[in-house]
Coordinates of N, CA and C in Angstrom, one line a residue:
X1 N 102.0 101.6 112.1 CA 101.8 103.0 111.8 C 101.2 103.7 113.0
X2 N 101.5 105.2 113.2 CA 101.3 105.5 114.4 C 99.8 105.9 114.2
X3 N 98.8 106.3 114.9 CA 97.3 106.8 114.6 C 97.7 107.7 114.5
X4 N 96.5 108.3 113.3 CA 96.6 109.6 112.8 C 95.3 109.8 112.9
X5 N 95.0 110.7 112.4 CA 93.4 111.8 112.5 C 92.7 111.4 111.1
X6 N 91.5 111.4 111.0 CA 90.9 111.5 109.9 C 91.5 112.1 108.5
X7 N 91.6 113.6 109.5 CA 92.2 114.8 109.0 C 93.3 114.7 108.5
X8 N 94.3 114.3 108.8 CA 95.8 114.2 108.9 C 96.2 113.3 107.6
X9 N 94.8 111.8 108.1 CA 95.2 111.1 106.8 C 94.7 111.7 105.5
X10 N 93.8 112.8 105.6 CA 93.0 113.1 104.1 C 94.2 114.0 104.1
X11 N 94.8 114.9 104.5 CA 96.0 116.1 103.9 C 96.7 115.0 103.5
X12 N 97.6 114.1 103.8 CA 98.5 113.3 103.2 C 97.8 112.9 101.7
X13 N 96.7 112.2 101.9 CA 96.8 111.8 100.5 C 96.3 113.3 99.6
X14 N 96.1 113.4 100.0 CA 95.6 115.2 99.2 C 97.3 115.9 98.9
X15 N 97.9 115.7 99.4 CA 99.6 116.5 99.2 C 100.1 115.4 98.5
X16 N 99.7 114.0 98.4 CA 100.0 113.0 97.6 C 99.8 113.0 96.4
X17 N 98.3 113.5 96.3 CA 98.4 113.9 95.0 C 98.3 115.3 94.1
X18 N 98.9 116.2 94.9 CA 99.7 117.5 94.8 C 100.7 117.0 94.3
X19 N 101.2 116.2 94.8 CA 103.3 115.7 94.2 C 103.0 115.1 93.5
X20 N 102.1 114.1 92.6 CA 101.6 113.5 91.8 C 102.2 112.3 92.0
X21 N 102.2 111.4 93.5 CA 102.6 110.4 93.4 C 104.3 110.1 94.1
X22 N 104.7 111.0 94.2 CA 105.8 111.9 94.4 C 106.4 111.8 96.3
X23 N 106.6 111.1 96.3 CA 107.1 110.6 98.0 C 107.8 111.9 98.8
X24 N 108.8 111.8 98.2 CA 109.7 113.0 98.7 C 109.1 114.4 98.8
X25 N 108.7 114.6 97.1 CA 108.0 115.8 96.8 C 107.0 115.8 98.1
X26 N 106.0 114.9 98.2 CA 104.9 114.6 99.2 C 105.5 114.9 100.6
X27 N 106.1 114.5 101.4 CA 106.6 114.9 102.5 C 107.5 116.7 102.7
X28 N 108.0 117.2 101.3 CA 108.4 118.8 101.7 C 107.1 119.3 101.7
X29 N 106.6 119.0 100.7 CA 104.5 120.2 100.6 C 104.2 120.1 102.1
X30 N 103.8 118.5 102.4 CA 103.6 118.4 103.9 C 104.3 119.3 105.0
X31 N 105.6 119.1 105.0 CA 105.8 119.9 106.2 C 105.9 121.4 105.8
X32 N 106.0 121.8 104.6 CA 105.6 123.2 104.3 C 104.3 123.3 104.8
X33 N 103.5 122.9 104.1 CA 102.1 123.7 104.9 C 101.7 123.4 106.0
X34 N 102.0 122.3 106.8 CA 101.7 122.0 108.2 C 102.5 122.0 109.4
X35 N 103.1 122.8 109.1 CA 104.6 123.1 109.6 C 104.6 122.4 111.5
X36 N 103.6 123.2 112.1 CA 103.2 122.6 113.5 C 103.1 120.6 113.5
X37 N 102.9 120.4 112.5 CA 102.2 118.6 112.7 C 104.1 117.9 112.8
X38 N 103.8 116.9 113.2 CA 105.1 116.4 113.1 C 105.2 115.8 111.4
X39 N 106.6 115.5 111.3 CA 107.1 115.0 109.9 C 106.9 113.7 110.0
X40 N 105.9 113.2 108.8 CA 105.9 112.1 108.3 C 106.7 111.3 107.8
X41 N 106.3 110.1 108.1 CA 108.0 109.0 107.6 C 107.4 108.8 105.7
X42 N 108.2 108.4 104.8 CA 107.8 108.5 103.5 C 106.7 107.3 103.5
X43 N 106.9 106.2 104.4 CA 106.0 105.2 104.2 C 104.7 105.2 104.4
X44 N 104.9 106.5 105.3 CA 103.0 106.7 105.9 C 102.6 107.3 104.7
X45 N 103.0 107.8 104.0 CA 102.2 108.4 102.9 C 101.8 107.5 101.7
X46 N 102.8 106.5 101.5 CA 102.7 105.3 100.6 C 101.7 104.5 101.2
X47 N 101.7 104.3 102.7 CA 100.7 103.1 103.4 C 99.2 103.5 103.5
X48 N 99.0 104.8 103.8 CA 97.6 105.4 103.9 C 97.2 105.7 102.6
X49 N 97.9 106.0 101.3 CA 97.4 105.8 100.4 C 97.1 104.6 99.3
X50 N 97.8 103.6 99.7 CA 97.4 102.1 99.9 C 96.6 101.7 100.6
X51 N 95.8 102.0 101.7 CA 95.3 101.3 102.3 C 93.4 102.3 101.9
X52 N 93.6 103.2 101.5 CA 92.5 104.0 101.1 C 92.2 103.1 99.4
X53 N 93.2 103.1 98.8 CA 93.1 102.2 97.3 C 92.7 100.9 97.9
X54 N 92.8 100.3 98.1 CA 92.7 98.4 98.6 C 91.2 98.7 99.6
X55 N 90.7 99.3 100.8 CA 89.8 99.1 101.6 C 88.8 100.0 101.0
X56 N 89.1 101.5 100.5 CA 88.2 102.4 100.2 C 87.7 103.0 101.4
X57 N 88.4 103.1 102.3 CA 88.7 103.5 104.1 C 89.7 103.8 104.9
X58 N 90.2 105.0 105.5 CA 91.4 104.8 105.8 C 91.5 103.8 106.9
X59 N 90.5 103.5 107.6 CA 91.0 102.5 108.5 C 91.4 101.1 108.3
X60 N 92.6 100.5 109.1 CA 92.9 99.3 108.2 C 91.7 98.0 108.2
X61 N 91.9 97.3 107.0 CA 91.2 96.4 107.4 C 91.0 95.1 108.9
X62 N 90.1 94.6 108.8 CA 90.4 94.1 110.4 C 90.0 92.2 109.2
X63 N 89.9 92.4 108.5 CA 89.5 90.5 107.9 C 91.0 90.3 107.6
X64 N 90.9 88.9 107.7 CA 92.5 88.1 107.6 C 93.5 88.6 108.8
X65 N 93.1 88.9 109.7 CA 93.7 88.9 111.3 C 93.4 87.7 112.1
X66 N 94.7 87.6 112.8 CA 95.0 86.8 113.8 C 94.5 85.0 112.9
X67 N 94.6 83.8 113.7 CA 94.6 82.6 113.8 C 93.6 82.1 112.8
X68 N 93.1 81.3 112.2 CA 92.6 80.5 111.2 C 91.4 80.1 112.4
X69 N 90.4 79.8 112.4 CA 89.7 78.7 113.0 C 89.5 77.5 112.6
X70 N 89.9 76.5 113.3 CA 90.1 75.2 112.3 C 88.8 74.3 112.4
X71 N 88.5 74.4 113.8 CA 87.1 73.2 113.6 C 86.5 74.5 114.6
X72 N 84.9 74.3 114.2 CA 83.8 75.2 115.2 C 83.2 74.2 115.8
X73 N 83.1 74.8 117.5 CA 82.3 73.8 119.0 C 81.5 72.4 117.9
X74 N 80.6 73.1 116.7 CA 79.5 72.3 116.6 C 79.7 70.8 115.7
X75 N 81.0 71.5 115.2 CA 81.8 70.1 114.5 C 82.2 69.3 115.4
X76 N 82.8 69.3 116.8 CA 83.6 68.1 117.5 C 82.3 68.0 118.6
X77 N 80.7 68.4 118.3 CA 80.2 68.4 119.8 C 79.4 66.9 119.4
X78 N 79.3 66.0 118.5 CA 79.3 65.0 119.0 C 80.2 63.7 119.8
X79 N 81.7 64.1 118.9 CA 83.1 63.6 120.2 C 82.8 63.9 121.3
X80 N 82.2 64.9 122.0 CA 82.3 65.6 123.3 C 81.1 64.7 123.8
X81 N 80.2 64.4 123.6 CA 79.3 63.7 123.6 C 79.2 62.5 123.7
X82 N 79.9 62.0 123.2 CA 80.8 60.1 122.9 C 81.4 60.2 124.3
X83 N 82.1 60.9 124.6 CA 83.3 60.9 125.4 C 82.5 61.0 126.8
X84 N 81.5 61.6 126.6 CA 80.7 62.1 128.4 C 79.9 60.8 128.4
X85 N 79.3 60.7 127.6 CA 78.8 58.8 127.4 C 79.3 57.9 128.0
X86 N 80.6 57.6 127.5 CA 81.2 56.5 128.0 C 81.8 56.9 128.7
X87 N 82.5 57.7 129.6 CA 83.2 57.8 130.7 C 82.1 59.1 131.8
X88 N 81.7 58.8 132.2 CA 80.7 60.3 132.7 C 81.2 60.5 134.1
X89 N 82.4 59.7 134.7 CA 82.5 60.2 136.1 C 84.0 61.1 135.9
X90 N 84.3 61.2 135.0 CA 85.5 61.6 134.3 C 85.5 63.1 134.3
X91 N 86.3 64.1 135.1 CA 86.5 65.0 134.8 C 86.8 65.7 133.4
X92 N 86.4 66.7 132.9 CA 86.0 66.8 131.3 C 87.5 67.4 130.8
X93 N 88.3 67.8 132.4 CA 89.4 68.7 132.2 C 90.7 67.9 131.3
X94 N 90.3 66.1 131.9 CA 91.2 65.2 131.5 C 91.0 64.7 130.1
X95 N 89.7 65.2 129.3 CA 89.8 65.0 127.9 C 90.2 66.3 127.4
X96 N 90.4 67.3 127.5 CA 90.6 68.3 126.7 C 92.0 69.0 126.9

């Protein structure tokens, strides 16, 4: 979704619920009264008003992004330890 304005996203959902839910309805009000802003896609009005219901913010959420962390440093830092032990002249680049 492209960035929008604080502003921009409160009139959408505010003409959102002018059309009472109303997609199409929602995007003519829109470009009726804001004639200057560009035209909304029907989804931005579905997505920011989803994402205001689900977060209670228009900004999107940032939790459950990107990669899982599977083990933290402090879990494998006794391996790393074993490993510098018994081999210590060993470049560390060749265990990892």
């Amino acid at each position: 979704m492209v960035a929008f304005s604080t502003a921009e996203m409160t009139d959408m959902v505010l003409i959102y619920g002018r059309a009472f839910g109303n997609v199409p309805e929602a995007q003519r009000l829109y470009q009726e009264k804001f004639l200057p802003r560009r035209l909304r896609q029907h989804t931005t009005f579905s997505a920011v008003v989803q994402r205001l219901r689900e977060n209670g913010k228009f900004l999107p959420s940032t939790t459950a992004r990107g990669r899982e962390r599977t083990q933290h440093v402090t879990d494998v830092e006794p391996e790393i330890l074993e490993i510098v032990e018994k081999k210590p002249k060993h470049k560390h680049s060749q265990h990892f």
